[in-house]
Coordinates of C-alpha atoms in Angstrom, one line a residue:
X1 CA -15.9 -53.3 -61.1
X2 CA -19.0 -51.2 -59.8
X3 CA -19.6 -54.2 -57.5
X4 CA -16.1 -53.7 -55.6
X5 CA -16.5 -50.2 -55.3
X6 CA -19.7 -50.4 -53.9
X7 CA -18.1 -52.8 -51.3
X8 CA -14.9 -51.2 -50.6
X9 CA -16.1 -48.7 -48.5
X10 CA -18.7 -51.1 -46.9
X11 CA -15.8 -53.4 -45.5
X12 CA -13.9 -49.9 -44.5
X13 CA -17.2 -48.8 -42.4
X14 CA -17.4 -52.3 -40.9
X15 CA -13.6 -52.1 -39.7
X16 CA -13.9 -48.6 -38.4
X17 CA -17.1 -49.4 -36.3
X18 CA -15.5 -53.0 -35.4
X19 CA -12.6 -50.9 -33.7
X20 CA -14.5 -48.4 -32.2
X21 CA -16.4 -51.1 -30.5
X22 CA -13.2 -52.5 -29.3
X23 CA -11.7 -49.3 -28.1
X24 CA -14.5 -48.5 -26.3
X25 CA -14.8 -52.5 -25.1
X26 CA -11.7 -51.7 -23.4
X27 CA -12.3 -48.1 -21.6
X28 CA -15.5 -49.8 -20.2
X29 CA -13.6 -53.2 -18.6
X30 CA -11.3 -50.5 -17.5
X31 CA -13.5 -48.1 -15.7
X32 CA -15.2 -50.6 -14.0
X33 CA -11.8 -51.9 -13.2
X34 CA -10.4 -48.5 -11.7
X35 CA -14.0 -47.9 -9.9
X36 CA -14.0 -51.4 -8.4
X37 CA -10.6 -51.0 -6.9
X38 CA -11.0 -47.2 -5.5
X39 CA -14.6 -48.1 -4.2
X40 CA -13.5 -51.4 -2.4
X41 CA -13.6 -52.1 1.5
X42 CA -9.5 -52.2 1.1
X43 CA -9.4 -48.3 1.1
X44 CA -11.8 -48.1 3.9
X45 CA -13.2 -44.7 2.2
X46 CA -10.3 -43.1 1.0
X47 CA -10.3 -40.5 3.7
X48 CA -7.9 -37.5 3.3
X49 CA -4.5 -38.4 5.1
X50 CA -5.5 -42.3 5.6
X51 CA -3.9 -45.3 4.7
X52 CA -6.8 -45.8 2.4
X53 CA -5.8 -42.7 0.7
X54 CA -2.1 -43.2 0.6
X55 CA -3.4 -46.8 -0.7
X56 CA -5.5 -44.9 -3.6
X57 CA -2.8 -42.8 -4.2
X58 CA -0.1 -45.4 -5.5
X59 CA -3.2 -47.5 -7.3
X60 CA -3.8 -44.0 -9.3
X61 CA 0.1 -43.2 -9.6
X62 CA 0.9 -46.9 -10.9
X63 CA -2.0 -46.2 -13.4
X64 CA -0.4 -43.0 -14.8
X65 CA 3.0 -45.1 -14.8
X66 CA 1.5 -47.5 -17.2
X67 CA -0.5 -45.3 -19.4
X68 CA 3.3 -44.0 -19.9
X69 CA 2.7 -40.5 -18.2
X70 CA 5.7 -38.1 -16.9
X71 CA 5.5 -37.7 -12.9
X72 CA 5.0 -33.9 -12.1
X73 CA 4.3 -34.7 -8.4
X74 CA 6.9 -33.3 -5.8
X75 CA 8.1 -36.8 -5.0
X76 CA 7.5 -38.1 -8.3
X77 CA 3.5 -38.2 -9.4
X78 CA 3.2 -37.2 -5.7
X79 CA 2.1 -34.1 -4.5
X80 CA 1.8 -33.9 -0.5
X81 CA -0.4 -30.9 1.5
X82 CA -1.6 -29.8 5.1
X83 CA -5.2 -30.1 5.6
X84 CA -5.0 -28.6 8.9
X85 CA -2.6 -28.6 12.0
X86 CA -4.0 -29.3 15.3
X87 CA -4.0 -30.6 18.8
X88 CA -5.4 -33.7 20.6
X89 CA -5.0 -35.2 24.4
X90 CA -1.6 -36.7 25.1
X91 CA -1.3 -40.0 26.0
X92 CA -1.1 -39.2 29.6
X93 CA -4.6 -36.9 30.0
X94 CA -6.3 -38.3 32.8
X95 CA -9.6 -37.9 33.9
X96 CA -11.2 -40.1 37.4
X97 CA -14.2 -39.1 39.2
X98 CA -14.2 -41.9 42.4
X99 CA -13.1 -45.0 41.1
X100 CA -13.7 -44.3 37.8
X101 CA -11.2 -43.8 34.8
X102 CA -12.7 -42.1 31.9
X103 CA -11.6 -42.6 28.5
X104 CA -10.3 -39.2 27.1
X105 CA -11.6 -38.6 23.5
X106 CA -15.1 -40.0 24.3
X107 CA -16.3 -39.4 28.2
X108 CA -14.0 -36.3 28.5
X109 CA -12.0 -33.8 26.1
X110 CA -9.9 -31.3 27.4
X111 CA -10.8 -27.6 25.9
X112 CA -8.9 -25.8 23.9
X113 CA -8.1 -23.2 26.2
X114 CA -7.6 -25.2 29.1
X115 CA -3.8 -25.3 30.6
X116 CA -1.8 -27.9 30.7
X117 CA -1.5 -29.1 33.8
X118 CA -3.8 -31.3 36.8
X119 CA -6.0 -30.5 39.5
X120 CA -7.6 -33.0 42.2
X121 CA -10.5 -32.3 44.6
X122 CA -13.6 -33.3 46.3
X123 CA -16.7 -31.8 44.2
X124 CA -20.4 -31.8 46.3
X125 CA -22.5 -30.8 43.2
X126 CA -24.2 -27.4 43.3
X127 CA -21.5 -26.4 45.3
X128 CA -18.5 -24.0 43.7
X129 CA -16.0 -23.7 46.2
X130 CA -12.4 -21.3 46.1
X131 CA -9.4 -23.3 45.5
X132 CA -11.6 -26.3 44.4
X133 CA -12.7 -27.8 41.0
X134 CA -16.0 -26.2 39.6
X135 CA -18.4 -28.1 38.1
X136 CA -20.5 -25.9 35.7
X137 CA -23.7 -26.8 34.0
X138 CA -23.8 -26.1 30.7
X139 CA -27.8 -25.7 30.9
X140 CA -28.0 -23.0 33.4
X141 CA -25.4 -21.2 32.0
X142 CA -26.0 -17.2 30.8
X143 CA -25.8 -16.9 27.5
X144 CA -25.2 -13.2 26.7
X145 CA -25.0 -13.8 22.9
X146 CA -26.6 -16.5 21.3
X147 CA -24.9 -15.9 17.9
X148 CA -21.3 -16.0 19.8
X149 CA -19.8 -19.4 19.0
X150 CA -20.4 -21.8 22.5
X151 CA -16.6 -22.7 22.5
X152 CA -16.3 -18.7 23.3
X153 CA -19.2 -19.2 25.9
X154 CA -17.3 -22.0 27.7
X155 CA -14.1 -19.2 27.8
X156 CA -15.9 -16.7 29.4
X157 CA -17.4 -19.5 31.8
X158 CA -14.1 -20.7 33.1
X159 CA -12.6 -17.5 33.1
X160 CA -14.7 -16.1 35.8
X161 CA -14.1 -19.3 37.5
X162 CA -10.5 -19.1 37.7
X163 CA -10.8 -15.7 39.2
X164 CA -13.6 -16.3 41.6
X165 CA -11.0 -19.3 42.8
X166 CA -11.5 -22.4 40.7
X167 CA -8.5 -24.7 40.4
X168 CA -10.0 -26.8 37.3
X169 CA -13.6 -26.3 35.6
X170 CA -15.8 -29.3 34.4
X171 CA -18.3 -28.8 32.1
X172 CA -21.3 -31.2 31.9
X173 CA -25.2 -31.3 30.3
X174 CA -24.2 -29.7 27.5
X175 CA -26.1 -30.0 23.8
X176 CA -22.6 -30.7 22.4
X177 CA -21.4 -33.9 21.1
X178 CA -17.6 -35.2 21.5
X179 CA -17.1 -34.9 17.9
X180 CA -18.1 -31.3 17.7
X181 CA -15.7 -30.4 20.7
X182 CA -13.3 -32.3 19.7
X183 CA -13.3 -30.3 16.3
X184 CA -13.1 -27.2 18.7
X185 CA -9.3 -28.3 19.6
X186 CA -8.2 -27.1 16.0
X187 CA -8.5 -23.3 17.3
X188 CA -5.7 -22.1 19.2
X189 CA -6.4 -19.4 22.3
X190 CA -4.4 -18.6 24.7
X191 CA -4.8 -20.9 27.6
X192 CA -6.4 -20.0 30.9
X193 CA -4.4 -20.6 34.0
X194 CA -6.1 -24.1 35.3
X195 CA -7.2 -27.1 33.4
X196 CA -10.9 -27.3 32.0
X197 CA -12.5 -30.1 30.4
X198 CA -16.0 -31.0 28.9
X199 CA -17.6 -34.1 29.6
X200 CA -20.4 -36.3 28.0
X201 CA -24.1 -37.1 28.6
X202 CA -23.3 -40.9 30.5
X203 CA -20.7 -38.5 33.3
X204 CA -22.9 -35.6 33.4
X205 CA -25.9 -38.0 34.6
X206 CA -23.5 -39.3 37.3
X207 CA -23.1 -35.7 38.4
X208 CA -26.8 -35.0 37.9
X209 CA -27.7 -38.1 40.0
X210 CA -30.4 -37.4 43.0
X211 CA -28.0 -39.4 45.5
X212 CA -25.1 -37.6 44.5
X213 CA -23.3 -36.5 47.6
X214 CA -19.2 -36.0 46.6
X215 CA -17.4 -37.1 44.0
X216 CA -13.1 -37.2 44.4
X217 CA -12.3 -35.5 40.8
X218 CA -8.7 -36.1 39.6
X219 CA -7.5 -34.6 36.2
X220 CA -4.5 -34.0 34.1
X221 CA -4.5 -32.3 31.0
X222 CA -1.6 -32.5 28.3
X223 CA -1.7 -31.9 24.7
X224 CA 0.4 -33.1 21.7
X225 CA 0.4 -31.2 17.9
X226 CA -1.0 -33.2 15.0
X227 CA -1.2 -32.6 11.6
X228 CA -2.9 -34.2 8.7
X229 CA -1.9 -34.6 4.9
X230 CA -3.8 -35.0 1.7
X231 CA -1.9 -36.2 -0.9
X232 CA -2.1 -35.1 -4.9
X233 CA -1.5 -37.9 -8.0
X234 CA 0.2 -35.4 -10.9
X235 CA 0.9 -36.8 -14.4
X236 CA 1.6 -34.6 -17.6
X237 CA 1.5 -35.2 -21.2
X238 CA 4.7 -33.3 -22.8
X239 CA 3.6 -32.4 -26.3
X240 CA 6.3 -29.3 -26.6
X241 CA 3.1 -27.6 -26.9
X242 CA 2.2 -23.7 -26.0
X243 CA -0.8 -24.3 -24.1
X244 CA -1.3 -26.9 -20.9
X245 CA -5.2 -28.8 -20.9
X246 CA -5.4 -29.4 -17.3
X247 CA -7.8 -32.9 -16.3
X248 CA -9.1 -33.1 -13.1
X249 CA -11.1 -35.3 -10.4
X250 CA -11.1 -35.7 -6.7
X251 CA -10.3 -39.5 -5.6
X252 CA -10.8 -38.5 -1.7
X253 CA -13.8 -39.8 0.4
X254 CA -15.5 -40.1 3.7
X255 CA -13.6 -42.9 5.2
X256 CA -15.7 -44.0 8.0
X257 CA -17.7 -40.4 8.2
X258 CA -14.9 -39.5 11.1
X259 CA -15.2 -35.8 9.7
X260 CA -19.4 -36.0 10.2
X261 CA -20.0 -35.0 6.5
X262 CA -21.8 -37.9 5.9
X263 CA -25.6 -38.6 5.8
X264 CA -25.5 -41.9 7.0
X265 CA -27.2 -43.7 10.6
X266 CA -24.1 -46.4 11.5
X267 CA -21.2 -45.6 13.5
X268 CA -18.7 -47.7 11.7
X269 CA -19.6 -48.2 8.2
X270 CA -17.2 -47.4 5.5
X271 CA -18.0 -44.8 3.0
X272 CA -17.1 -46.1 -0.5
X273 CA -17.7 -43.5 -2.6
X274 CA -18.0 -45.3 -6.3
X275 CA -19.7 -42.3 -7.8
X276 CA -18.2 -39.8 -5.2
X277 CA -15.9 -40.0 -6.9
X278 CA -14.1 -43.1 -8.1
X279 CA -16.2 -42.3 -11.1
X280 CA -14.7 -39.1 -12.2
X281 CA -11.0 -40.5 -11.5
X282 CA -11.9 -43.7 -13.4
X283 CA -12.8 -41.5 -16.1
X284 CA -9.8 -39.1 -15.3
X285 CA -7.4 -42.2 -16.2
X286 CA -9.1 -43.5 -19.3
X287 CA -9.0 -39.8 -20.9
X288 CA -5.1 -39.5 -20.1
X289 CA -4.4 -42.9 -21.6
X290 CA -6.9 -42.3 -24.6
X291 CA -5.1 -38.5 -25.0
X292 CA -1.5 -40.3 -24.2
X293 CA -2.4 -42.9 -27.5
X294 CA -3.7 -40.2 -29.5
X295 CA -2.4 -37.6 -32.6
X296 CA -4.0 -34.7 -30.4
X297 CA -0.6 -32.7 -30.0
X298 CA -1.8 -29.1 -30.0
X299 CA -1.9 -29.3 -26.3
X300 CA -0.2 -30.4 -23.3
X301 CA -1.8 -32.4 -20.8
X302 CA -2.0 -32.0 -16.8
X303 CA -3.8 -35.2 -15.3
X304 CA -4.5 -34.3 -11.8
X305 CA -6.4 -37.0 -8.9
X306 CA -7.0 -34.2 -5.9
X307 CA -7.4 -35.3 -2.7
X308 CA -9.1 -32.8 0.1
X309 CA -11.9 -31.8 -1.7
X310 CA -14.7 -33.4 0.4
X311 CA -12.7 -31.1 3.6
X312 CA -13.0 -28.2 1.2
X313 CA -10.8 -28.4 -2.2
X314 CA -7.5 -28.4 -0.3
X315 CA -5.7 -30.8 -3.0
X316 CA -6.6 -28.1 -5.9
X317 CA -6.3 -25.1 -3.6
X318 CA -2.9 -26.2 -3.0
X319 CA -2.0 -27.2 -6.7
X320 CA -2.4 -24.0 -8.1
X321 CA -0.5 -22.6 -5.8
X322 CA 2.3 -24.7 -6.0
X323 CA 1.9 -26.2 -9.9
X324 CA 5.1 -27.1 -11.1
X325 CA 3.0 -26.5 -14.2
X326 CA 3.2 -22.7 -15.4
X327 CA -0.7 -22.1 -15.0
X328 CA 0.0 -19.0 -16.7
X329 CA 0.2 -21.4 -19.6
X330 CA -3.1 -23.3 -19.0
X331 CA -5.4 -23.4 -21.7
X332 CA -8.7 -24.6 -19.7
X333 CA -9.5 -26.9 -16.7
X334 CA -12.3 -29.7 -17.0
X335 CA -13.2 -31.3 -13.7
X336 CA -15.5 -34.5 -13.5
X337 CA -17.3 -34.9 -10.2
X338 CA -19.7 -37.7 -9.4
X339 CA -20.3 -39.0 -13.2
X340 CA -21.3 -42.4 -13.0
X341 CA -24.8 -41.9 -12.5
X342 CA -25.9 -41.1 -15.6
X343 CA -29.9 -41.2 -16.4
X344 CA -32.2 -40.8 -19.4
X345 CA -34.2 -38.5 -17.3
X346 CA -31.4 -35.9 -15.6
X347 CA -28.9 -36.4 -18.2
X348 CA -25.5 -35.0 -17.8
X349 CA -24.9 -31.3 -16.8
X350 CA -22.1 -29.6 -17.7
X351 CA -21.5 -26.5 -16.0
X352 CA -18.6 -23.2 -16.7
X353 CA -19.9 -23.1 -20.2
X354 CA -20.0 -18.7 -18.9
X355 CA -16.0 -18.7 -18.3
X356 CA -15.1 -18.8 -22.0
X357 CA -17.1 -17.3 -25.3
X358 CA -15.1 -20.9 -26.9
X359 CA -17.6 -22.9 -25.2
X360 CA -20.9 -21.9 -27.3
X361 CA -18.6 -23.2 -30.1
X362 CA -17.3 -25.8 -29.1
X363 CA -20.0 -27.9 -27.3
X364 CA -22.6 -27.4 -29.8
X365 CA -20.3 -28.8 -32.5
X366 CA -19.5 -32.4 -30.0
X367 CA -22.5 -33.0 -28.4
X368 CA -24.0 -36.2 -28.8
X369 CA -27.5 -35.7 -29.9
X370 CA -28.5 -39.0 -28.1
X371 CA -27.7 -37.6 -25.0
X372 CA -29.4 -35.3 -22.7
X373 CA -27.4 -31.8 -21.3
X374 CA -28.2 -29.3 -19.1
X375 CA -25.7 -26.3 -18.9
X376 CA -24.8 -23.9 -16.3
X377 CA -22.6 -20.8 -16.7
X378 CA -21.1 -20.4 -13.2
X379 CA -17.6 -21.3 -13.0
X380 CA -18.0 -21.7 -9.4
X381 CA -19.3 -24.3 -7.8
X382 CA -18.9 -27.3 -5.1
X383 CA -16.1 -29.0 -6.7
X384 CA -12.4 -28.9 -7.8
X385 CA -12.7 -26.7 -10.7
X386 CA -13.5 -23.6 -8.8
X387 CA -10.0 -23.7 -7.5
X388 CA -9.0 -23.0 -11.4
X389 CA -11.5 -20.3 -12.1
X390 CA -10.4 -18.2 -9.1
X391 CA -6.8 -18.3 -11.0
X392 CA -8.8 -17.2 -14.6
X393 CA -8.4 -20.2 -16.4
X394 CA -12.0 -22.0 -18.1
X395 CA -13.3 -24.4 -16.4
X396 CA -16.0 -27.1 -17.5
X397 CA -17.5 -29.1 -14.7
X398 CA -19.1 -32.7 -15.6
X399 CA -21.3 -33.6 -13.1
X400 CA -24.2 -36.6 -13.6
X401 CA -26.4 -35.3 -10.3
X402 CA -27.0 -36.4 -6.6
X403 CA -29.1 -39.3 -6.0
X404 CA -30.4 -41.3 -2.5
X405 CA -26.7 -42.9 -2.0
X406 CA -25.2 -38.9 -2.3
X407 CA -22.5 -39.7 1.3
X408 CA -23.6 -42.6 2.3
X409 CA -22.0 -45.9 3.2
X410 CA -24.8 -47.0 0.0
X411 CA -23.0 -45.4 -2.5
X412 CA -21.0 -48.7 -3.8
X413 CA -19.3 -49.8 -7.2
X414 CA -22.3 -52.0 -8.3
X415 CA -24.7 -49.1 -8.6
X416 CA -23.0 -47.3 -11.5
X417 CA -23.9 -47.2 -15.1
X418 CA -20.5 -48.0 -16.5
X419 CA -21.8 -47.0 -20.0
X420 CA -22.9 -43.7 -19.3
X421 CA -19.4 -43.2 -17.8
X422 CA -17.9 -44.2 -20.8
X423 CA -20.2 -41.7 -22.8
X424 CA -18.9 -38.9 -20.4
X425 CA -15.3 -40.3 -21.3
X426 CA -16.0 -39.8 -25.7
X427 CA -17.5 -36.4 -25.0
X428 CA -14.5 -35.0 -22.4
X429 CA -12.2 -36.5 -25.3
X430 CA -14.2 -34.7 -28.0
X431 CA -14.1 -31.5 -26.4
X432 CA -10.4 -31.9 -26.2
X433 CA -10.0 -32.9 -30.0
X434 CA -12.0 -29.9 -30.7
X435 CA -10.3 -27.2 -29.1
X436 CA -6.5 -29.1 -30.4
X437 CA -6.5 -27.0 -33.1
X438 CA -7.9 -23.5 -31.6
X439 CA -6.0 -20.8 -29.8
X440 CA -6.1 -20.6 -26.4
X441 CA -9.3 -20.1 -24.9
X442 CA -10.4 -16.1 -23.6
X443 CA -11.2 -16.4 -20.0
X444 CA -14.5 -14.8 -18.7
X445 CA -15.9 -13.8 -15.0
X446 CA -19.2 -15.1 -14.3
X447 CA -21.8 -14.9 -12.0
X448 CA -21.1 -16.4 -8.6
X449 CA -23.5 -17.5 -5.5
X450 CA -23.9 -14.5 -3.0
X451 CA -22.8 -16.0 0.3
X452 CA -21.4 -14.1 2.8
X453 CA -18.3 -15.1 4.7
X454 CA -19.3 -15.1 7.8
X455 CA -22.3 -17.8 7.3
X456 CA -22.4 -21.1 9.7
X457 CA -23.8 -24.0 9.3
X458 CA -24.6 -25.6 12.7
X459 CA -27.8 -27.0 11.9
X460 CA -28.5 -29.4 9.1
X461 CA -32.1 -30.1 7.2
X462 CA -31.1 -33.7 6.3
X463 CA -31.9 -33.0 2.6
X464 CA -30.1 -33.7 -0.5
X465 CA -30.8 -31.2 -3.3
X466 CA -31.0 -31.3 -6.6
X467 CA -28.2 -29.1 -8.4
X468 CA -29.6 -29.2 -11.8
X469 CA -32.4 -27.2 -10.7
X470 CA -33.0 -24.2 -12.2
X471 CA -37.2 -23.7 -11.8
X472 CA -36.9 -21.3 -8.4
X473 CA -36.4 -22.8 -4.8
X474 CA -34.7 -26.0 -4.1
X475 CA -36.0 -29.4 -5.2
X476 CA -35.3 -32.4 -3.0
X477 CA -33.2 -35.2 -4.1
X478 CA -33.7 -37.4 -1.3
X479 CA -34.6 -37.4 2.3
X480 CA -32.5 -38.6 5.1
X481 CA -34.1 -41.0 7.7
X482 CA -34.0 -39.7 11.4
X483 CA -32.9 -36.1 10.2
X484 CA -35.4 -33.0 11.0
X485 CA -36.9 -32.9 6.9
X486 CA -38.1 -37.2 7.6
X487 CA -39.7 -36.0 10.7
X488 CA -41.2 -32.9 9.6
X489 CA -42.6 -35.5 6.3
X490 CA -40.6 -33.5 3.6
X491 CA -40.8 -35.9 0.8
X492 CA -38.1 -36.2 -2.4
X493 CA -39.5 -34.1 -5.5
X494 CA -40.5 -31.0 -2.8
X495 CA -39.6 -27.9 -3.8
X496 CA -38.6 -25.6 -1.0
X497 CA -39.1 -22.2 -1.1
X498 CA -39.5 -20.0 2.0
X499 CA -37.6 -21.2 5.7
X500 CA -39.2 -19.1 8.3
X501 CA -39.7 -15.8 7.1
X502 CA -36.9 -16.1 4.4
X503 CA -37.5 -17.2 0.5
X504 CA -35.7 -19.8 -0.4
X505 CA -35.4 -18.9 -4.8
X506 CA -32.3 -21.0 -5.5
X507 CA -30.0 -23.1 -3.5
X508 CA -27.8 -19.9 -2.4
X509 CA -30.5 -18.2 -0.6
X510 CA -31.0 -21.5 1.0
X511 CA -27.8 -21.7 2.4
X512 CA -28.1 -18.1 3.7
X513 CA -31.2 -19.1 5.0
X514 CA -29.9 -22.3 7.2
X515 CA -27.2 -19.9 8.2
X516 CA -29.4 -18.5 10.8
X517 CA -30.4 -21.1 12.7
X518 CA -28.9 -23.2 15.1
X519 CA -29.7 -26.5 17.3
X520 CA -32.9 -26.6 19.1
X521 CA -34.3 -24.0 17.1
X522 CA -37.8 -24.5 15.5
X523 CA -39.3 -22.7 12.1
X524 CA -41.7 -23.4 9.5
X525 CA -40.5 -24.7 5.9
X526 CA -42.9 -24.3 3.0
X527 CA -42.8 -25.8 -0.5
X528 CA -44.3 -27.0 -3.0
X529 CA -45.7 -30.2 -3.6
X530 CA -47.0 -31.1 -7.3
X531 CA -49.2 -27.9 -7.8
X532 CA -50.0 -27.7 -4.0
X533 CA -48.2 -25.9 -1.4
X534 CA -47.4 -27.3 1.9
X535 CA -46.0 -25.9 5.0
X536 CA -43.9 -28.4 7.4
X537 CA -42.7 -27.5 10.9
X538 CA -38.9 -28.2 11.6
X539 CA -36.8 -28.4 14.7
X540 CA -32.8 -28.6 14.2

C-alpha cells in the first residue's frame, strides 16, 4: 500500500510534465509556422497598404477564424485606415528636353506647388529670359534661412520667377534625391501660376554640360489624388466579462524599403521582417488560441495585428479611436514588438511596469527565475502600446532588443530563437492568469521622453542603438556600412555621449541632438570606448 502511494503521484507528475511538453511542442511548430509564412518572399515585406499586407492580413484573419475567435473588425476581423492622402504625376506629365523623353517619377517630379498646366521653350543655360522657361540652380541659390524646410526655398524660388516673367521653372543640381521630393508631394500649397518641376543629377549634368548651347524644353504637369490604407486584423474573446485584456503586435513591414526607413545598401531587396515583427504576431496568435482553450474567464480578450506602425502607429492610433471595443472597459494593453531574438546575455525587457502599482505584484510573482529581465517604467515608447497609454489604460511592452539585422533585408525567419519566443508566449500567458482574478488594474502617468514637436530628422548617423540601455549615453548596437558612423570608424559597443557641443545622456537627448543638423553638415561625436574615450568626426 505505501508502495502505491508513493507512486501515484509520481505517474501524476510524469503525465502533467508529459502534457506540458506537448502543449508547448505544439505553440513552438506553430510559431515557427506563423513566422515562416509572414516572413516569406510571398508578402514581399508586408508594407502598409500592399498586396503583401492585404496577403498577411487574411493569413492572420484565417488564423483567428480557426482558433474560434469573434470578428470585431469593421468588415468582419477587418479593420481598414488612411495612412495618408496624397498626390502623384498623372499619367500624362510630360517632360522633353531635345529629343529626349524623361521618365516622370525618376528624372523629373513635378513640385507641389507647381500648376497644372504646360510650358514649351528654348532654354540657353545661364540665361533667364521673360516669358521663357527658367532654369534655376539649386547650388547658387540664396538661402535666407537655413532652418526653413528647402521645399519652402524652392517656393520662394519660383515665385520670384513667375513675377520677373517665367512661364515654367526647372530646378536642377540640387542635394535632394527623387525619393525625398517625391515625399514633398504629400503637402498641399496653393499652386503658383506656371508649372515647376525638379529634376535629377543625370539631367542636371546635361544642363551643366560645357557644350551646352540650347536645349527645346517641353513640359506638362498634371496631378491625380492617391490615398493609401493600412489595414487592422480584430478578434475578441467574449467571456461576459467586466473588464477587456487587450493583445497586441504590429504584422506591418518595410516592403521593399520604398518608404527609406530601412538601413539596408540594395535597391530592390525585400524586407522580411521575421523578428520585426512576425515574431510578436506569431506570439500574438498562440496567446489568443492558448487564452481561447483556457478556464481564464475573468477577462475579455481583444486580439489586435496593427498594421502602420513602422509609418508611425497609425493601425493603433486609429483603433482606439474607433474600437468597437468600449476602451473605457479595458483592463490593460500588452504589446510584443520584435521578440524572437531572445539571448542569455540581453534577456527580455519588459517595459510600462510605471503605468500600474499592479505590476510590482504581478511580475514578481510569474517571472521565470531562469530567465533574464530588464524593466522600464515608461509607458511610452517606439511601438503600439503607446497608442493605449495616451488613452490611460496599462500598458506592458515585450521587447527582446535590436540586433545587426534591426530593418534590413537580413532580418529573415531562420535567424530566430523559436524557443525563447515560446518562453515570451508562457510568461504573456502567466501575466494574464495572474491578473484573471484581480480587479481592474489603477492606471498611472509616467515619465515620458522630452522631445519637442518641432524636431526633424534630415540627417541620419547610420547607427542602431541599444534600447535596453540604461548606463548614460547611447550604446551602439550595430553599425551600418556606407553610412557616416562606418566612415567616421564608430564601432558596435560605443557609447555615445556628446554630438558637437551637445551631451548625449540617454537616447532622448540624442534625438534632440540629431535634430539640429542637416545634410552636409560636419561635427564631432565623442564616446566611449571600453574605459577610453574617443572622439570621431562625422559628416551627414
Amino acid at each position: 500500500m505505501n508502495k502505491i502511494i508513493w507512486l501515484f503521484p509520481f505517474v501524476l507528475s510524469t503525465l502533467y510534465v508529459s502534457a506540458q511538453k506537448k502543449t508547448d511542442r505544439k505553440t513552438l511548430s506553430n510559431l515557427q509556422m506563423h513566422v515562416a509564412y509572414l516572413a516569406s518572399d510571398k508578402l514581399e515585406g508586408r508594407r502598409t497598404g500592399t498586396p503583401g499586407e492585404q496577403l498577411a492580413a487574411a493569413y492572420i484573419a484565417g488564423q483567428m477564424k480557426d482558433i474560434g475567435l469573434t470578428p470585431m473588425g469593421e468588415e468582419g476581423f477587418l479593420q481598414t485606415f488612411t495612412v495618408k492622402e496624397g498626390r502623384e504625376p498623372a499619367a500624362d506629365t510630360k517632360m522633353s528636353i531635345g529629343d529626349q523623353i524623361l521618365t516622370p517619377g525618376t528624372q523629373f517630379i513635378p513640385l507641389p506647388f507647381s500648376a497644372a498646366s504646360s510650358a514649351k521653350g528654348e532654354v540657353i543655360p545661364n540665361v533667364n529670359e521673360p516669358d521663357n522657361i527658367w532654369l534655376v540652380n539649386v547650388s547658387e541659390m540664396d538661402i535666407t534661412n537655413p532652418h526653413e524646410s528647402m521645399a519652402n526655398q524652392y517656393l520662394k524660388e519660383a515665385k520670384e520667377a513667375q513675377q520677373a516673367g517665367a512661364t515654367a521653372v526647372v530646378f536642377y543640381n540640387s542635394k535632394e534625391t527623387a525619393a525625398e521630393v517625391a515625399e514633398w508631394l504629400d503637402q498641399n500649397p496653393a499652386p503658383i501660376p506656371v508649372p515647376a518641376v525638379w529634376v535629377n543629377d543625370a539631367v542636371s549634368k546635361k544642363l551643366m554640360a560645357d557644350d551646352a548651347e540650347g536645349f527645346k524644353i517641353n513640359l506638362q504637369v498634371a496631378f491625380k489624388p492617391t490615398k493609401r490604407t493600412g489595414t487592422n486584423v480584430i478578434g475578441y474573446i467574449d467571456n461576459k466579462a467586466e473588464k477587456t485584456i487587450i493583445l497586441g503586435a504590429h504584422y506591418d513591414h518595410l516592403g521593399y524599403g520604398e518608404d527609406h526607413n530601412g538601413l539596408g545598401t540594395a535597391t530592390k531587396e525585400i524586407y522580411n521582417g521575421a523578428d520585426d515583427n512576425a515574431s510578436g504576431t506569431a506570439a500574438l496568435l498562440e496567446i489568443a488560441r492558448l487564452l481561447k482553450a483556457s478556464k481564464l474567464r475573468g477577462n475579455n480578450y481583444a486580439i489586435v495585428a496593427f498594421s502602420g506602425e513602422e509609418l508611425g502607429l497609425f493601425g493603433s492610433k486609429y483603433f482606439t479611436e474607433h474600437s468597437q471595443i468600449a476602451l473605457s472597459q479595458a483592463n490593460f494593453m500588452i504589446n510584443m514588438d520584435m521578440v524572437g531574438r531572445l539571448t542569455a546575455e540581453k534577456g527580455l525587457q519588459i517595459g510600462g511596469i510605471g503605468t500600474s502599482p499592479a505590476w510590482n505584484t504581478i511580475l514578481p510573482a510569474v517571472a521565470p527565475k531562469e530567465l533574464k529581465l530588464s524593466y522600464d517604467s515608461a509607458g511610452v515608447g517606439p511601438s503600439d502600446h503607446t497608442s493605449f497609454y495616451r488613452k490611460n489604460i496599462p500598458v506592458l511592452f515585450f521587447f527582446t532588443g535590436t540586433h545587426s539585422d534591426y530593418h534590413k533585408p537580413t532580418d529573415d525567419a531562420g535567424k530566430l530563437n523559436y524557443d525563447g519566443a515560446l518562453s515570451v508566449v508562457k510568461l504573456v500567458y502567466d501575466i494574464i492568469d495572474k491578473a484573471n482574478g484581480m480587479d481592474k488594474l489603477t492606471f498611472s502617468k509616467t515619465r515620458e521622453p522630452q522631445m519637442g514637436t518641432n524636431a526633424r530628422f534630415s540627417v541620419t548617423l547610420g547607427i542602431m542603438p541599444d534600447y535596453t540601455f540604461d548606463k548614460g549615453g547611447v550604446r551602439i548596437d550595430g553599425v551600418t556600412d556606407g553610412r557616416p558612423a562606418s566612415k567616421a570608424g564608430m564601432a558596435a559597443g560605443d557609447v555615445i555621449v556628446q554630438m558637437g557641443s551637445l551631451p548625449v545622456t540617454n537616447l532622448e537627448a540624442y534625438m534632440q541632438a540629431l535634430g539640429t543638423f542637416k545634410k552636409g553638415d560636419q561635427t564631432d561625436v565623442k564616446v566611449k570606448r571600453g574605459n577610453a574615450e574617443k572622439v570621431f568626426q562625422v559628416q551627414f
